[in-house]
């Protein structure tokens, strides 16, 4: 019997906003905290919590700096983050294919 | 919040498209290089010797024999055109400034928009085709190709690149790209409009990192046109009765026009897509 696709879901990644953060970060070299906040329509505190989870899991790198006098936080996806995102997308597609068959 | 996988995947695709759209900034380098190519036209205006005037390449400064990225070294000058070191200087300075301005533009834009496009590939390929014709090709020609002869030296070069790629555990396509860039660097020096090939490599590199259909279309069109005008001016000039200066003017203007149209297209696409929700 084949394993159900949901067994491949990663609890750290399988969360809509974290998936959104990883998807955007994987598309660009670096993404700024404020951009994510506005695109994902999250509060700074909420986004910060998701970023911390992803950073602690080694899926995101956080770089703090300044643009003039303004503090800026840049995020970039790690190789592990790219792999985790690809695996999650594969699981979602497999779930969809299974759903369409039934 | 979407929990259905289909909706979630759709949502993530929309986010990816939005981020890609926001980071696109190719319109600026296309316009910039369009202007750089158009501004080269005055350097190609006829500056001929008086009838009966003769000159020899040996009279030219020693630097000219090394720095000739505009194909003047191998171009025949039956109509009396005097090769110009200034033309070489113009291209080297303009291409370097264009390259630095492009890298600066992407960084500036990232700070403004909040998403940064990686320019690493663009930097790698452009620096290669800018520097290799000036240093690598003359050195390789004098030290390797003249000593070993072309057939042996070429085989050594191909095998060397392949082995180095395998040792670095990179894909075979990396070796193909490196060998193609070496070929382009060589053509830059022998084709009359070699600098157009440098621009072509740059815009193709940008198309790769931008992942935009419009940018790729104009980059491929420009690269094909740059090859065509170079081939045309190398092999067909002699059989054409039109004045050289007119053909040079048309070649540069048409090349510039493709880049400018690509830049304008990118600007329009940005505005149109900006008006449509992702």
mmCIF file of C-alpha atoms in Angstrom:
data_model
loop_
_atom_site.group_PDB
_atom_site.id
_atom_site.type_symbol
_atom_site.label_atom_id
_atom_site.label_comp_id
_atom_site.label_asym_id
_atom_site.label_seq_id
_atom_site.Cartn_x
_atom_site.Cartn_y
_atom_site.Cartn_z
ATOM 1 C CA UNK A 1 0.000 0.000 0.000
ATOM 2 C CA UNK A 2 1.418 3.399 -0.932
ATOM 3 C CA UNK A 3 1.933 5.977 1.797
ATOM 4 C CA UNK A 4 -0.604 8.815 1.935
ATOM 5 C CA UNK A 5 0.939 12.077 0.640
ATOM 6 C CA UNK A 6 0.097 13.905 3.896
ATOM 7 C CA UNK A 7 2.818 11.851 5.630
ATOM 8 C CA UNK A 8 5.326 13.929 3.646
ATOM 9 C CA UNK A 9 4.109 17.245 5.058
ATOM 10 C CA UNK A 10 6.604 19.171 7.176
ATOM 11 C CA UNK A 11 4.970 20.888 10.162
ATOM 12 C CA UNK A 12 7.416 23.797 10.017
ATOM 13 C CA UNK A 13 6.700 24.546 6.372
ATOM 14 C CA UNK A 14 3.089 23.443 6.098
ATOM 15 C CA UNK A 15 1.589 26.698 7.196
ATOM 16 C CA UNK A 16 0.122 29.114 4.697
ATOM 17 C CA UNK A 17 2.090 32.195 5.714
ATOM 18 C CA UNK A 18 5.389 30.341 6.087
ATOM 19 C CA UNK A 19 4.829 28.804 2.680
ATOM 20 C CA UNK A 20 4.179 32.301 1.350
ATOM 21 C CA UNK A 21 7.390 33.617 2.916
ATOM 22 C CA UNK A 22 9.438 30.754 1.468
ATOM 23 C CA UNK A 23 7.775 31.059 -1.972
ATOM 24 C CA UNK A 24 8.603 34.756 -2.237
ATOM 25 C CA UNK A 25 12.104 34.337 -0.793
ATOM 26 C CA UNK A 26 12.833 31.514 -3.262
ATOM 27 C CA UNK A 27 11.808 33.730 -6.204
ATOM 28 C CA UNK A 28 14.231 36.541 -5.333
ATOM 29 C CA UNK A 29 17.758 36.936 -4.052
ATOM 30 C CA UNK A 30 16.606 38.822 -0.938
ATOM 31 C CA UNK A 31 13.275 40.118 0.279
ATOM 32 C CA UNK A 32 12.726 42.936 2.732
ATOM 33 C CA UNK A 33 10.626 42.439 5.876
ATOM 34 C CA UNK A 34 8.312 45.361 5.029
ATOM 35 C CA UNK A 35 7.578 43.931 1.556
ATOM 36 C CA UNK A 36 6.537 40.581 3.061
ATOM 37 C CA UNK A 37 4.433 42.320 5.693
ATOM 38 C CA UNK A 38 2.513 44.217 3.045
ATOM 39 C CA UNK A 39 2.131 41.361 0.521
ATOM 40 C CA UNK A 40 1.102 38.763 3.104
ATOM 41 C CA UNK A 41 -1.032 41.290 5.005
ATOM 42 C CA UNK A 42 0.474 40.349 8.358
ATOM 43 C CA UNK A 43 1.294 42.393 11.422
ATOM 44 C CA UNK A 44 4.983 42.892 12.177
ATOM 45 C CA UNK A 45 4.707 40.695 15.277
ATOM 46 C CA UNK A 46 2.997 37.862 13.425
ATOM 47 C CA UNK A 47 5.458 37.934 10.548
ATOM 48 C CA UNK A 48 8.357 38.118 12.970
ATOM 49 C CA UNK A 49 7.179 34.929 14.710
ATOM 50 C CA UNK A 50 6.935 33.040 11.400
ATOM 51 C CA UNK A 51 10.359 34.295 10.343
ATOM 52 C CA UNK A 52 11.874 33.171 13.655
ATOM 53 C CA UNK A 53 10.426 29.660 13.209
ATOM 54 C CA UNK A 54 11.848 29.410 9.681
ATOM 55 C CA UNK A 55 15.199 30.868 10.743
ATOM 56 C CA UNK A 56 15.542 28.452 13.662
ATOM 57 C CA UNK A 57 14.770 25.564 11.297
ATOM 58 C CA UNK A 58 17.616 26.740 9.056
ATOM 59 C CA UNK A 59 15.272 27.510 6.150
ATOM 60 C CA UNK A 60 15.769 31.288 6.120
ATOM 61 C CA UNK A 61 18.694 33.618 6.700
ATOM 62 C CA UNK A 62 18.072 36.980 8.290
ATOM 63 C CA UNK A 63 20.298 39.963 7.625
ATOM 64 C CA UNK A 64 19.805 43.228 9.471
ATOM 65 C CA UNK A 65 21.121 46.458 8.071
ATOM 66 C CA UNK A 66 20.425 50.118 7.417
ATOM 67 C CA UNK A 67 19.226 52.064 4.407
ATOM 68 C CA UNK A 68 20.352 55.533 5.419
ATOM 69 C CA UNK A 69 18.959 55.904 8.933
ATOM 70 C CA UNK A 70 16.173 53.357 8.424
ATOM 71 C CA UNK A 71 16.681 49.875 9.832
ATOM 72 C CA UNK A 72 15.978 47.164 7.274
ATOM 73 C CA UNK A 73 15.721 43.414 7.643
ATOM 74 C CA UNK A 74 16.460 41.304 4.588
ATOM 75 C CA UNK A 75 15.559 37.647 4.309
ATOM 76 C CA UNK A 76 16.963 35.048 1.968
ATOM 77 C CA UNK A 77 16.101 31.401 1.551
ATOM 78 C CA UNK A 78 18.766 28.768 2.331
ATOM 79 C CA UNK A 79 19.445 25.638 0.272
ATOM 80 C CA UNK A 80 17.549 23.647 2.920
ATOM 81 C CA UNK A 81 14.668 26.125 2.594
ATOM 82 C CA UNK A 82 14.530 25.605 -1.170
ATOM 83 C CA UNK A 83 14.493 21.842 -0.703
ATOM 84 C CA UNK A 84 11.782 22.032 1.967
ATOM 85 C CA UNK A 85 9.650 24.264 -0.268
ATOM 86 C CA UNK A 86 10.084 21.948 -3.271
ATOM 87 C CA UNK A 87 9.154 18.931 -1.125
ATOM 88 C CA UNK A 88 6.075 20.702 0.231
ATOM 89 C CA UNK A 89 4.918 21.697 -3.264
ATOM 90 C CA UNK A 90 5.416 18.099 -4.444
ATOM 91 C CA UNK A 91 3.279 16.826 -1.558
ATOM 92 C CA UNK A 92 0.549 19.369 -2.295
ATOM 93 C CA UNK A 93 0.520 18.368 -5.963
ATOM 94 C CA UNK A 94 0.405 14.680 -5.018
ATOM 95 C CA UNK A 95 -2.529 15.386 -2.698
ATOM 96 C CA UNK A 96 -4.285 17.204 -5.496
ATOM 97 C CA UNK A 97 -3.665 14.361 -7.953
ATOM 98 C CA UNK A 98 -4.985 11.832 -5.401
ATOM 99 C CA UNK A 99 -8.028 13.997 -4.773
ATOM 100 C CA UNK A 100 -8.741 14.285 -8.501
ATOM 101 C CA UNK A 101 -8.525 10.480 -8.925
ATOM 102 C CA UNK A 102 -11.160 9.793 -6.267
ATOM 103 C CA UNK B 1 -6.753 31.201 4.698
ATOM 104 C CA UNK B 2 -6.780 28.579 1.953
ATOM 105 C CA UNK B 3 -6.649 25.020 3.252
ATOM 106 C CA UNK B 4 -7.609 23.281 0.030
ATOM 107 C CA UNK B 5 -4.360 22.239 -1.744
ATOM 108 C CA UNK B 6 -5.595 23.580 -5.076
ATOM 109 C CA UNK B 7 -6.349 27.009 -3.636
ATOM 110 C CA UNK B 8 -3.119 27.000 -1.663
ATOM 111 C CA UNK B 9 -1.085 26.186 -4.786
ATOM 112 C CA UNK B 10 -2.960 28.894 -6.734
ATOM 113 C CA UNK B 11 -2.267 31.372 -3.951
ATOM 114 C CA UNK B 12 1.446 30.503 -3.897
ATOM 115 C CA UNK B 13 1.663 30.803 -7.704
ATOM 116 C CA UNK B 14 0.071 34.249 -7.470
ATOM 117 C CA UNK B 15 2.596 35.266 -4.800
ATOM 118 C CA UNK B 16 5.480 34.039 -6.962
ATOM 119 C CA UNK B 17 4.172 35.949 -9.987
ATOM 120 C CA UNK B 18 3.739 39.085 -7.899
ATOM 121 C CA UNK B 19 7.284 38.885 -6.487
ATOM 122 C CA UNK B 20 8.699 38.235 -9.962
ATOM 123 C CA UNK B 21 6.768 41.158 -11.408
ATOM 124 C CA UNK B 22 7.897 43.465 -8.607
ATOM 125 C CA UNK B 23 11.562 42.581 -9.001
ATOM 126 C CA UNK B 24 11.646 43.058 -12.795
ATOM 127 C CA UNK B 25 13.867 45.979 -13.685
ATOM 128 C CA UNK B 26 15.316 45.069 -17.066
ATOM 129 C CA UNK B 27 13.797 48.077 -18.818
ATOM 130 C CA UNK B 28 16.542 50.353 -17.463
ATOM 131 C CA UNK B 29 19.578 48.378 -18.757
ATOM 132 C CA UNK B 30 17.841 47.863 -22.113
ATOM 133 C CA UNK B 31 17.278 51.613 -22.498
ATOM 134 C CA UNK B 32 20.783 52.394 -21.203
ATOM 135 C CA UNK B 33 22.537 50.038 -23.616
ATOM 136 C CA UNK B 34 20.259 51.258 -26.419
ATOM 137 C CA UNK B 35 21.582 54.772 -25.788
ATOM 138 C CA UNK B 36 25.190 53.500 -25.503
ATOM 139 C CA UNK B 37 24.918 51.741 -28.893
ATOM 140 C CA UNK B 38 23.300 54.795 -30.525
ATOM 141 C CA UNK B 39 25.970 57.077 -29.044
ATOM 142 C CA UNK B 40 28.652 54.965 -30.764
ATOM 143 C CA UNK B 41 27.406 56.050 -34.203
ATOM 144 C CA UNK B 42 29.597 59.206 -34.409
ATOM 145 C CA UNK B 43 32.703 57.040 -33.934
ATOM 146 C CA UNK B 44 31.787 55.194 -37.111
ATOM 147 C CA UNK B 45 31.395 58.298 -39.263
ATOM 148 C CA UNK B 46 33.922 58.294 -42.078
ATOM 149 C CA UNK B 47 37.260 59.820 -41.083
ATOM 150 C CA UNK B 48 39.207 58.959 -44.159
ATOM 151 C CA UNK B 49 42.618 59.817 -45.430
ATOM 152 C CA UNK B 50 42.867 62.075 -48.424
ATOM 153 C CA UNK B 51 42.874 60.231 -51.718
ATOM 154 C CA UNK B 52 46.188 58.531 -52.150
ATOM 155 C CA UNK B 53 47.007 58.718 -48.473
ATOM 156 C CA UNK B 54 48.496 55.506 -47.211
ATOM 157 C CA UNK B 55 49.132 54.257 -43.714
ATOM 158 C CA UNK B 56 50.458 51.162 -42.078
ATOM 159 C CA UNK B 57 49.325 49.411 -38.921
ATOM 160 C CA UNK B 58 52.950 49.593 -37.768
ATOM 161 C CA UNK B 59 52.607 53.377 -37.470
ATOM 162 C CA UNK B 60 49.846 52.998 -34.897
ATOM 163 C CA UNK B 61 50.620 53.150 -31.155
ATOM 164 C CA UNK B 62 51.712 49.884 -29.545
ATOM 165 C CA UNK B 63 48.622 49.957 -27.348
ATOM 166 C CA UNK B 64 46.446 49.652 -30.429
ATOM 167 C CA UNK B 65 47.913 46.275 -31.261
ATOM 168 C CA UNK B 66 46.751 44.997 -27.891
ATOM 169 C CA UNK B 67 43.532 46.875 -27.249
ATOM 170 C CA UNK B 68 41.288 46.371 -30.206
ATOM 171 C CA UNK B 69 37.973 45.047 -28.989
ATOM 172 C CA UNK B 70 36.120 46.630 -31.888
ATOM 173 C CA UNK B 71 37.373 44.285 -34.566
ATOM 174 C CA UNK B 72 39.517 46.944 -36.206
ATOM 175 C CA UNK B 73 42.634 44.802 -36.053
ATOM 176 C CA UNK B 74 41.302 42.256 -38.489
ATOM 177 C CA UNK B 75 39.193 44.604 -40.601
ATOM 178 C CA UNK B 76 40.531 45.420 -44.025
ATOM 179 C CA UNK B 77 40.583 49.109 -44.788
ATOM 180 C CA UNK B 78 40.488 49.222 -48.573
ATOM 181 C CA UNK B 79 38.659 52.544 -48.644
ATOM 182 C CA UNK B 80 41.278 54.329 -46.597
ATOM 183 C CA UNK B 81 39.496 54.292 -43.207
ATOM 184 C CA UNK B 82 42.008 54.950 -40.506
ATOM 185 C CA UNK B 83 41.510 52.735 -37.432
ATOM 186 C CA UNK B 84 40.743 54.671 -34.302
ATOM 187 C CA UNK B 85 41.974 53.961 -30.806
ATOM 188 C CA UNK B 86 39.254 56.312 -29.545
ATOM 189 C CA UNK B 87 36.580 53.977 -30.881
ATOM 190 C CA UNK B 88 38.070 51.208 -28.712
ATOM 191 C CA UNK B 89 38.272 53.517 -25.709
ATOM 192 C CA UNK B 90 34.659 54.599 -26.188
ATOM 193 C CA UNK B 91 33.382 51.034 -26.189
ATOM 194 C CA UNK B 92 35.511 49.921 -23.239
ATOM 195 C CA UNK B 93 34.451 52.923 -21.143
ATOM 196 C CA UNK B 94 30.780 52.831 -22.211
ATOM 197 C CA UNK B 95 30.389 49.087 -21.689
ATOM 198 C CA UNK B 96 32.079 49.277 -18.270
ATOM 199 C CA UNK B 97 29.907 52.212 -17.194
ATOM 200 C CA UNK B 98 26.796 50.432 -18.539
ATOM 201 C CA UNK B 99 27.720 47.290 -16.637
ATOM 202 C CA UNK B 100 28.349 49.138 -13.344
ATOM 203 C CA UNK B 101 25.183 51.211 -13.770
ATOM 204 C CA UNK B 102 23.136 48.039 -14.314
ATOM 205 C CA UNK B 103 24.459 46.417 -11.118
ATOM 206 C CA UNK B 104 23.884 49.657 -9.205
ATOM 207 C CA UNK B 105 20.346 49.922 -10.654
ATOM 208 C CA UNK B 106 19.314 46.480 -9.423
ATOM 209 C CA UNK B 107 20.648 47.231 -5.920
ATOM 210 C CA UNK B 108 18.978 50.644 -5.812
ATOM 211 C CA UNK B 109 15.731 49.179 -7.051
ATOM 212 C CA UNK B 110 15.860 46.395 -4.429
ATOM 213 C CA UNK B 111 16.184 48.982 -1.669
ATOM 214 C CA UNK B 112 13.214 50.864 -3.108
ATOM 215 C CA UNK B 113 10.870 47.959 -3.908
ATOM 216 C CA UNK B 114 11.850 45.407 -1.242
ATOM 217 C CA UNK B 115 12.752 42.484 -3.517
ATOM 218 C CA UNK B 116 16.178 41.978 -5.022
ATOM 219 C CA UNK B 117 17.053 40.259 -8.286
ATOM 220 C CA UNK B 118 20.341 38.372 -8.201
ATOM 221 C CA UNK B 119 22.814 39.928 -10.635
ATOM 222 C CA UNK B 120 25.512 37.309 -10.026
ATOM 223 C CA UNK B 121 25.089 35.532 -13.353
ATOM 224 C CA UNK B 122 24.904 38.865 -15.218
ATOM 225 C CA UNK B 123 28.117 40.014 -13.496
ATOM 226 C CA UNK B 124 29.920 36.736 -14.213
ATOM 227 C CA UNK B 125 29.136 36.574 -17.943
ATOM 228 C CA UNK B 126 29.602 40.301 -18.573
ATOM 229 C CA UNK B 127 32.923 40.543 -16.734
ATOM 230 C CA UNK B 128 34.079 37.491 -18.678
ATOM 231 C CA UNK B 129 33.272 38.920 -22.117
ATOM 232 C CA UNK B 130 34.559 42.365 -21.106
ATOM 233 C CA UNK B 131 37.876 41.236 -19.653
ATOM 234 C CA UNK B 132 38.665 38.114 -21.651
ATOM 235 C CA UNK B 133 39.049 39.853 -25.035
ATOM 236 C CA UNK B 134 41.471 42.339 -23.459
ATOM 237 C CA UNK B 135 43.572 39.927 -21.401
ATOM 238 C CA UNK B 136 42.689 36.292 -22.004
ATOM 239 C CA UNK B 137 42.470 36.222 -25.797
ATOM 240 C CA UNK B 138 45.760 38.116 -26.497
ATOM 241 C CA UNK B 139 47.619 36.074 -23.853
ATOM 242 C CA UNK B 140 46.159 32.741 -24.979
ATOM 243 C CA UNK B 141 46.867 33.607 -28.609
ATOM 244 C CA UNK B 142 50.485 34.555 -27.977
ATOM 245 C CA UNK B 143 51.340 31.910 -25.387
ATOM 246 C CA UNK B 144 49.281 28.903 -26.444
ATOM 247 C CA UNK B 145 47.747 29.178 -29.899
ATOM 248 C CA UNK B 146 50.851 30.575 -31.632
ATOM 249 C CA UNK B 147 53.093 27.998 -29.936
ATOM 250 C CA UNK B 148 51.010 24.849 -30.296
ATOM 251 C CA UNK B 149 49.126 25.754 -33.451
ATOM 252 C CA UNK B 150 45.344 26.184 -33.677
ATOM 253 C CA UNK B 151 44.175 22.534 -33.938
ATOM 254 C CA UNK B 152 46.189 21.345 -30.915
ATOM 255 C CA UNK B 153 45.587 24.482 -28.827
ATOM 256 C CA UNK B 154 41.836 24.375 -29.481
ATOM 257 C CA UNK B 155 41.635 20.704 -28.459
ATOM 258 C CA UNK B 156 43.645 21.466 -25.292
ATOM 259 C CA UNK B 157 41.297 24.351 -24.480
ATOM 260 C CA UNK B 158 38.111 22.282 -24.946
ATOM 261 C CA UNK B 159 39.442 19.307 -22.965
ATOM 262 C CA UNK B 160 40.794 21.654 -20.254
ATOM 263 C CA UNK B 161 37.414 23.365 -19.777
ATOM 264 C CA UNK B 162 35.586 20.019 -19.737
ATOM 265 C CA UNK B 163 37.971 18.501 -17.157
ATOM 266 C CA UNK B 164 37.864 21.633 -14.971
ATOM 267 C CA UNK B 165 34.037 21.560 -15.078
ATOM 268 C CA UNK B 166 33.916 17.893 -14.089
ATOM 269 C CA UNK B 167 36.472 18.411 -11.293
ATOM 270 C CA UNK B 168 34.373 21.301 -9.969
ATOM 271 C CA UNK B 169 31.364 18.898 -10.032
ATOM 272 C CA UNK B 170 29.370 21.254 -12.236
ATOM 273 C CA UNK B 171 26.932 20.278 -14.962
ATOM 274 C CA UNK B 172 28.074 19.748 -18.544
ATOM 275 C CA UNK B 173 26.055 22.774 -19.617
ATOM 276 C CA UNK B 174 28.469 24.935 -17.564
ATOM 277 C CA UNK B 175 31.312 23.751 -19.824
ATOM 278 C CA UNK B 176 29.186 24.529 -22.896
ATOM 279 C CA UNK B 177 28.456 28.036 -21.577
ATOM 280 C CA UNK B 178 32.156 28.689 -20.761
ATOM 281 C CA UNK B 179 33.283 27.497 -24.205
ATOM 282 C CA UNK B 180 30.559 29.627 -25.848
ATOM 283 C CA UNK B 181 31.738 32.664 -23.872
ATOM 284 C CA UNK B 182 35.352 32.029 -24.938
ATOM 285 C CA UNK B 183 34.144 31.868 -28.550
ATOM 286 C CA UNK B 184 32.213 35.132 -28.104
ATOM 287 C CA UNK B 185 35.283 36.763 -26.508
ATOM 288 C CA UNK B 186 37.282 35.754 -29.572
ATOM 289 C CA UNK B 187 34.588 37.046 -31.945
ATOM 290 C CA UNK B 188 34.440 40.334 -30.018
ATOM 291 C CA UNK B 189 37.986 41.009 -31.200
ATOM 292 C CA UNK B 190 37.609 40.016 -34.821
ATOM 293 C CA UNK B 191 34.094 41.188 -35.672
ATOM 294 C CA UNK B 192 33.595 44.837 -36.650
ATOM 295 C CA UNK B 193 30.764 45.241 -34.129
ATOM 296 C CA UNK B 194 32.247 43.012 -31.418
ATOM 297 C CA UNK B 195 30.959 45.234 -28.574
ATOM 298 C CA UNK B 196 27.398 44.393 -29.650
ATOM 299 C CA UNK B 197 28.195 40.792 -28.721
ATOM 300 C CA UNK B 198 29.260 41.943 -25.228
ATOM 301 C CA UNK B 199 25.888 43.706 -24.884
ATOM 302 C CA UNK B 200 24.128 40.593 -26.244
ATOM 303 C CA UNK B 201 25.762 38.341 -23.642
ATOM 304 C CA UNK B 202 24.777 40.844 -20.941
ATOM 305 C CA UNK B 203 21.107 41.055 -21.959
ATOM 306 C CA UNK B 204 20.910 37.257 -22.329
ATOM 307 C CA UNK B 205 22.312 36.985 -18.783
ATOM 308 C CA UNK B 206 19.675 39.466 -17.603
ATOM 309 C CA UNK B 207 16.941 37.495 -19.389
ATOM 310 C CA UNK B 208 18.056 34.377 -17.517
ATOM 311 C CA UNK B 209 17.840 36.032 -14.080
ATOM 312 C CA UNK B 210 14.724 38.079 -14.852
ATOM 313 C CA UNK B 211 12.693 35.104 -16.134
ATOM 314 C CA UNK B 212 10.483 37.351 -18.225
ATOM 315 C CA UNK B 213 9.128 36.237 -21.615
ATOM 316 C CA UNK B 214 9.292 39.792 -22.966
ATOM 317 C CA UNK B 215 12.846 40.366 -21.758
ATOM 318 C CA UNK B 216 13.947 36.997 -23.165
ATOM 319 C CA UNK B 217 12.298 37.722 -26.535
ATOM 320 C CA UNK B 218 14.096 41.047 -26.940
ATOM 321 C CA UNK B 219 17.387 39.617 -25.627
ATOM 322 C CA UNK B 220 17.275 36.736 -28.131
ATOM 323 C CA UNK B 221 16.230 39.098 -30.942
ATOM 324 C CA UNK B 222 19.106 41.443 -30.101
ATOM 325 C CA UNK B 223 21.645 38.582 -29.878
ATOM 326 C CA UNK B 224 20.502 37.202 -33.255
ATOM 327 C CA UNK B 225 20.662 40.689 -34.779
ATOM 328 C CA UNK B 226 24.119 41.347 -33.294
ATOM 329 C CA UNK B 227 25.380 38.114 -34.868
ATOM 330 C CA UNK B 228 23.718 39.006 -38.160
ATOM 331 C CA UNK B 229 25.163 42.528 -38.435
ATOM 332 C CA UNK B 230 28.606 41.225 -37.514
ATOM 333 C CA UNK B 231 28.424 38.401 -40.042
ATOM 334 C CA UNK B 232 27.002 40.789 -42.624
ATOM 335 C CA UNK B 233 29.736 43.359 -42.150
ATOM 336 C CA UNK B 234 32.466 40.723 -42.089
ATOM 337 C CA UNK B 235 31.515 38.643 -45.112
ATOM 338 C CA UNK B 236 29.138 40.677 -47.265
ATOM 339 C CA UNK B 237 30.416 44.267 -47.079
ATOM 340 C CA UNK B 238 32.786 43.819 -49.958
ATOM 341 C CA UNK B 239 30.023 42.904 -52.381
ATOM 342 C CA UNK B 240 27.701 45.749 -51.473
ATOM 343 C CA UNK B 241 27.739 49.066 -53.282
ATOM 344 C CA UNK B 242 26.239 51.182 -50.519
ATOM 345 C CA UNK B 243 28.603 53.448 -48.617
ATOM 346 C CA UNK B 244 30.202 51.787 -45.594
ATOM 347 C CA UNK B 245 29.286 54.622 -43.277
ATOM 348 C CA UNK B 246 25.610 54.232 -44.182
ATOM 349 C CA UNK B 247 25.705 50.503 -43.436
ATOM 350 C CA UNK B 248 27.553 51.098 -40.146
ATOM 351 C CA UNK B 249 24.959 53.729 -39.239
ATOM 352 C CA UNK B 250 22.052 51.381 -40.086
ATOM 353 C CA UNK B 251 23.632 48.439 -38.224
ATOM 354 C CA UNK B 252 24.139 50.439 -35.032
ATOM 355 C CA UNK B 253 20.821 52.288 -35.217
ATOM 356 C CA UNK B 254 18.813 49.080 -35.750
ATOM 357 C CA UNK B 255 20.655 47.371 -32.870
ATOM 358 C CA UNK B 256 19.997 50.351 -30.634
ATOM 359 C CA UNK B 257 16.337 50.375 -31.672
ATOM 360 C CA UNK B 258 15.824 46.735 -30.606
ATOM 361 C CA UNK B 259 17.223 47.513 -27.161
ATOM 362 C CA UNK B 260 15.197 50.700 -26.783
ATOM 363 C CA UNK B 261 12.014 48.877 -27.863
ATOM 364 C CA UNK B 262 12.807 46.131 -25.317
ATOM 365 C CA UNK B 263 13.192 48.799 -22.620
ATOM 366 C CA UNK B 264 9.977 50.575 -23.589
ATOM 367 C CA UNK B 265 8.181 47.215 -23.769
ATOM 368 C CA UNK B 266 9.407 46.394 -20.261
ATOM 369 C CA UNK B 267 8.190 49.760 -18.966
ATOM 370 C CA UNK B 268 4.763 49.332 -20.567
ATOM 371 C CA UNK B 269 4.463 45.750 -19.272
ATOM 372 C CA UNK B 270 5.350 46.961 -15.791
ATOM 373 C CA UNK B 271 2.665 49.629 -15.857
ATOM 374 C CA UNK B 272 0.002 47.368 -17.394
ATOM 375 C CA UNK B 273 0.647 44.493 -14.964
ATOM 376 C CA UNK B 274 0.876 46.953 -12.092
ATOM 377 C CA UNK B 275 -2.719 47.926 -12.826
ATOM 378 C CA UNK B 276 -3.920 44.301 -12.759
ATOM 379 C CA UNK B 277 -4.108 42.558 -9.369
ATOM 380 C CA UNK B 278 -1.847 39.466 -9.122
#
